[in-house]
Amino acid sequence: MAGFFASKCSRVGRSLLGGLGNNLSASVSTQHEMTHCNFLSQQLRTFIQMRTVLKVVDNSGAKKVMCIQALKGKKGARLGDTIIASVKEAYPNGKVKKGKVVYGVVVRAAMQKGRCDGSEVKFDDNAVVLVDKQGQPIGTRVFGPVPHELRQKKHVKILSLAGHIA
């Protein structure tokens, strides 16, 4: 996907800089490709919503989950929000099996979130830690960086299990 995105946008840049002739059809297709590239770049950084596939970054036994519902907000979930998800891929001997409906806390999101000091935090992927109904993590380890905004959302147990706090 990223390779397709980069190749299409670089081709658009070359066609714009390569020469602007009187060919109307070339300019129309170039404009269409630019709109397509802008649409793709906007689609990559959106809320976590229904049917979004997320990576599981704990040792609960699940590999990937698909969001069924975001429990807060109309548009979708962001960092620290709780979602309901269905397990799509799982390890054979894990606690969580494929097809099970679970709760999860979003610990990494590709959409940027502003901080109090004016900086922004965003990650390369969408990741979740599986929790039970009371909000306690199912796994005993959390892999990868976790933002410190989870402390404000009362997910201190996830922060204590994490190896790196961003």
mmCIF file of C-alpha atoms in Angstrom:
data_model
loop_
_atom_site.group_PDB
_atom_site.id
_atom_site.type_symbol
_atom_site.label_atom_id
_atom_site.label_comp_id
_atom_site.label_asym_id
_atom_site.label_seq_id
_atom_site.Cartn_x
_atom_site.Cartn_y
_atom_site.Cartn_z
ATOM 1 C CA MET A 1 0.000 0.000 0.000
ATOM 2 C CA ALA A 2 2.757 2.435 0.948
ATOM 3 C CA GLY A 3 4.725 1.524 -2.181
ATOM 4 C CA PHE A 4 1.660 2.126 -4.348
ATOM 5 C CA PHE A 5 1.048 5.459 -2.628
ATOM 6 C CA ALA A 6 4.654 6.626 -3.050
ATOM 7 C CA SER A 7 4.875 5.547 -6.693
ATOM 8 C CA LYS A 8 1.599 7.244 -7.659
ATOM 9 C CA CYS A 9 2.488 10.514 -5.930
ATOM 10 C CA SER A 10 6.039 10.588 -7.301
ATOM 11 C CA ARG A 11 4.671 9.996 -10.802
ATOM 12 C CA VAL A 12 2.262 12.899 -10.312
ATOM 13 C CA GLY A 13 5.151 15.140 -9.238
ATOM 14 C CA ARG A 14 7.206 14.155 -12.293
ATOM 15 C CA SER A 15 4.323 14.724 -14.684
ATOM 16 C CA LEU A 16 3.696 18.191 -13.267
ATOM 17 C CA LEU A 17 7.357 19.163 -13.408
ATOM 18 C CA GLY A 18 8.116 17.311 -16.641
ATOM 19 C CA GLY A 19 6.317 19.787 -18.846
ATOM 20 C CA LEU A 20 2.966 21.452 -19.066
ATOM 21 C CA GLY A 21 1.790 21.108 -22.619
ATOM 22 C CA ASN A 22 -1.515 21.854 -24.290
ATOM 23 C CA ASN A 23 -2.705 18.297 -23.739
ATOM 24 C CA LEU A 24 -5.959 18.692 -21.818
ATOM 25 C CA SER A 25 -6.450 14.993 -21.165
ATOM 26 C CA ALA A 26 -3.010 14.760 -19.493
ATOM 27 C CA SER A 27 -3.851 17.628 -17.146
ATOM 28 C CA VAL A 28 -7.218 16.078 -16.290
ATOM 29 C CA SER A 29 -5.628 12.700 -15.493
ATOM 30 C CA THR A 30 -2.874 14.451 -13.501
ATOM 31 C CA GLN A 31 -5.505 16.320 -11.492
ATOM 32 C CA HIS A 32 -7.365 13.052 -10.918
ATOM 33 C CA GLU A 33 -4.155 11.336 -9.724
ATOM 34 C CA MET A 34 -3.396 14.233 -7.350
ATOM 35 C CA THR A 35 -6.902 14.027 -5.907
ATOM 36 C CA HIS A 36 -6.458 10.270 -5.560
ATOM 37 C CA CYS A 37 -3.123 10.747 -3.712
ATOM 38 C CA ASN A 38 -4.619 13.366 -1.383
ATOM 39 C CA PHE A 39 -7.528 11.023 -0.680
ATOM 40 C CA LEU A 40 -5.132 8.172 0.154
ATOM 41 C CA SER A 41 -3.037 10.324 2.461
ATOM 42 C CA GLN A 42 -6.168 11.404 4.331
ATOM 43 C CA GLN A 43 -7.399 7.814 4.585
ATOM 44 C CA LEU A 44 -4.178 6.630 6.213
ATOM 45 C CA ARG A 45 -4.657 8.877 9.269
ATOM 46 C CA THR A 46 -8.216 8.566 10.504
ATOM 47 C CA PHE A 47 -10.030 7.519 13.649
ATOM 48 C CA ILE A 48 -10.163 3.870 14.629
ATOM 49 C CA GLN A 49 -13.659 2.928 13.586
ATOM 50 C CA MET A 50 -15.738 -0.098 12.716
ATOM 51 C CA ARG A 51 -13.840 -2.730 10.654
ATOM 52 C CA THR A 52 -10.404 -1.250 11.425
ATOM 53 C CA VAL A 53 -7.843 -4.037 11.871
ATOM 54 C CA LEU A 54 -5.460 -3.473 14.786
ATOM 55 C CA LYS A 55 -2.324 -5.246 15.944
ATOM 56 C CA VAL A 56 -2.372 -6.741 19.464
ATOM 57 C CA VAL A 57 0.764 -5.792 21.413
ATOM 58 C CA ASP A 58 0.432 -7.973 24.509
ATOM 59 C CA ASN A 59 0.875 -11.681 25.243
ATOM 60 C CA SER A 60 -2.818 -12.513 25.545
ATOM 61 C CA GLY A 61 -2.677 -14.876 22.549
ATOM 62 C CA ALA A 62 -4.289 -12.716 19.862
ATOM 63 C CA LYS A 63 -2.333 -11.346 16.885
ATOM 64 C CA LYS A 64 -4.889 -9.149 15.125
ATOM 65 C CA VAL A 65 -8.327 -7.879 16.047
ATOM 66 C CA MET A 66 -11.001 -6.040 14.084
ATOM 67 C CA CYS A 67 -12.858 -3.182 15.740
ATOM 68 C CA ILE A 68 -16.581 -3.783 16.129
ATOM 69 C CA GLN A 69 -17.466 -0.617 18.035
ATOM 70 C CA ALA A 70 -15.715 2.349 19.619
ATOM 71 C CA LEU A 71 -17.167 2.903 23.070
ATOM 72 C CA LYS A 72 -16.570 6.658 23.111
ATOM 73 C CA GLY A 73 -17.200 9.306 20.497
ATOM 74 C CA LYS A 74 -19.285 9.359 17.353
ATOM 75 C CA LYS A 75 -16.412 9.343 14.864
ATOM 76 C CA GLY A 76 -14.278 6.629 16.395
ATOM 77 C CA ALA A 77 -11.575 5.823 18.926
ATOM 78 C CA ARG A 78 -8.256 7.565 19.580
ATOM 79 C CA LEU A 79 -5.364 6.970 21.962
ATOM 80 C CA GLY A 80 -6.518 5.594 25.299
ATOM 81 C CA ASP A 81 -10.099 4.856 24.220
ATOM 82 C CA THR A 82 -11.721 1.470 24.772
ATOM 83 C CA ILE A 83 -13.101 -0.527 21.857
ATOM 84 C CA ILE A 84 -14.983 -3.779 21.363
ATOM 85 C CA ALA A 85 -13.193 -6.045 18.900
ATOM 86 C CA SER A 86 -13.324 -9.485 17.346
ATOM 87 C CA VAL A 87 -10.178 -11.626 17.283
ATOM 88 C CA LYS A 88 -9.187 -12.342 13.658
ATOM 89 C CA GLU A 89 -5.831 -14.092 14.177
ATOM 90 C CA ALA A 90 -4.563 -15.847 17.303
ATOM 91 C CA TYR A 91 -1.695 -18.028 18.494
ATOM 92 C CA PRO A 92 -2.629 -21.696 19.021
ATOM 93 C CA ASN A 93 -1.906 -21.875 22.773
ATOM 94 C CA GLY A 94 -3.012 -18.386 23.828
ATOM 95 C CA LYS A 95 -5.615 -17.304 26.363
ATOM 96 C CA VAL A 96 -7.742 -15.679 23.655
ATOM 97 C CA LYS A 97 -9.070 -17.720 20.722
ATOM 98 C CA LYS A 98 -10.036 -16.706 17.187
ATOM 99 C CA GLY A 99 -13.593 -15.418 16.878
ATOM 100 C CA LYS A 100 -13.907 -14.264 20.493
ATOM 101 C CA VAL A 101 -15.315 -10.793 21.183
ATOM 102 C CA VAL A 102 -12.999 -8.834 23.493
ATOM 103 C CA TYR A 103 -12.449 -5.358 24.902
ATOM 104 C CA GLY A 104 -9.266 -3.461 24.067
ATOM 105 C CA VAL A 105 -7.527 -0.180 24.855
ATOM 106 C CA VAL A 106 -5.931 1.689 21.955
ATOM 107 C CA VAL A 107 -2.261 2.208 22.862
ATOM 108 C CA ARG A 108 -0.934 3.292 19.450
ATOM 109 C CA ALA A 109 -2.836 5.162 16.752
ATOM 110 C CA ALA A 110 -1.714 6.404 13.351
ATOM 111 C CA MET A 111 -3.785 9.557 13.806
ATOM 112 C CA GLN A 112 -1.911 12.360 15.534
ATOM 113 C CA LYS A 113 -2.913 13.622 18.964
ATOM 114 C CA GLY A 114 -1.860 17.009 20.293
ATOM 115 C CA ARG A 115 -0.152 17.328 23.658
ATOM 116 C CA CYS A 116 -0.310 20.132 26.205
ATOM 117 C CA ASP A 117 3.162 21.435 25.333
ATOM 118 C CA GLY A 118 2.212 21.910 21.673
ATOM 119 C CA SER A 119 3.875 18.791 20.301
ATOM 120 C CA GLU A 120 2.008 15.987 18.570
ATOM 121 C CA VAL A 121 2.312 12.225 18.979
ATOM 122 C CA LYS A 122 1.479 9.699 16.268
ATOM 123 C CA PHE A 123 2.593 6.153 15.559
ATOM 124 C CA ASP A 124 3.201 4.064 12.455
ATOM 125 C CA ASP A 125 0.500 1.515 13.244
ATOM 126 C CA ASN A 126 -2.730 1.009 15.134
ATOM 127 C CA ALA A 127 -2.234 -1.210 18.173
ATOM 128 C CA VAL A 128 -4.371 -2.365 21.072
ATOM 129 C CA VAL A 129 -3.952 -4.081 24.447
ATOM 130 C CA LEU A 130 -6.732 -6.529 25.336
ATOM 131 C CA VAL A 131 -8.514 -5.924 28.641
ATOM 132 C CA ASP A 132 -11.435 -7.482 30.522
ATOM 133 C CA LYS A 133 -14.709 -5.715 31.334
ATOM 134 C CA GLN A 134 -13.185 -4.089 34.436
ATOM 135 C CA GLY A 135 -10.290 -2.639 32.417
ATOM 136 C CA GLN A 136 -7.544 -4.975 33.703
ATOM 137 C CA PRO A 137 -5.143 -6.285 31.015
ATOM 138 C CA ILE A 138 -5.522 -9.937 29.974
ATOM 139 C CA GLY A 139 -1.819 -10.338 29.138
ATOM 140 C CA THR A 140 1.136 -9.904 31.462
ATOM 141 C CA ARG A 141 3.464 -8.033 29.079
ATOM 142 C CA VAL A 142 3.044 -5.078 26.713
ATOM 143 C CA PHE A 143 5.406 -4.776 23.733
ATOM 144 C CA GLY A 144 6.581 -1.556 22.102
ATOM 145 C CA PRO A 145 6.118 2.078 23.072
ATOM 146 C CA VAL A 146 3.012 3.259 24.927
ATOM 147 C CA PRO A 147 2.121 6.982 25.256
ATOM 148 C CA HIS A 148 1.892 8.555 28.694
ATOM 149 C CA GLU A 149 -1.590 9.914 27.842
ATOM 150 C CA LEU A 150 -2.942 6.583 29.108
ATOM 151 C CA ARG A 151 -2.337 7.834 32.662
ATOM 152 C CA GLN A 152 -5.016 10.505 32.178
ATOM 153 C CA LYS A 153 -7.432 7.845 30.915
ATOM 154 C CA LYS A 154 -6.893 5.716 34.087
ATOM 155 C CA HIS A 155 -4.969 2.875 32.399
ATOM 156 C CA VAL A 156 -2.065 2.885 34.848
ATOM 157 C CA LYS A 157 -1.776 -0.925 34.868
ATOM 158 C CA ILE A 158 -1.008 -0.930 31.131
ATOM 159 C CA LEU A 159 1.675 1.720 31.697
ATOM 160 C CA SER A 160 3.262 -0.379 34.435
ATOM 161 C CA LEU A 161 3.425 -3.432 32.132
ATOM 162 C CA ALA A 162 4.899 -1.458 29.202
ATOM 163 C CA GLY A 163 8.597 -1.611 28.471
ATOM 164 C CA HIS A 164 8.844 1.901 26.973
ATOM 165 C CA ILE A 165 6.669 4.952 27.653
ATOM 166 C CA ALA A 166 6.675 7.566 24.892
#
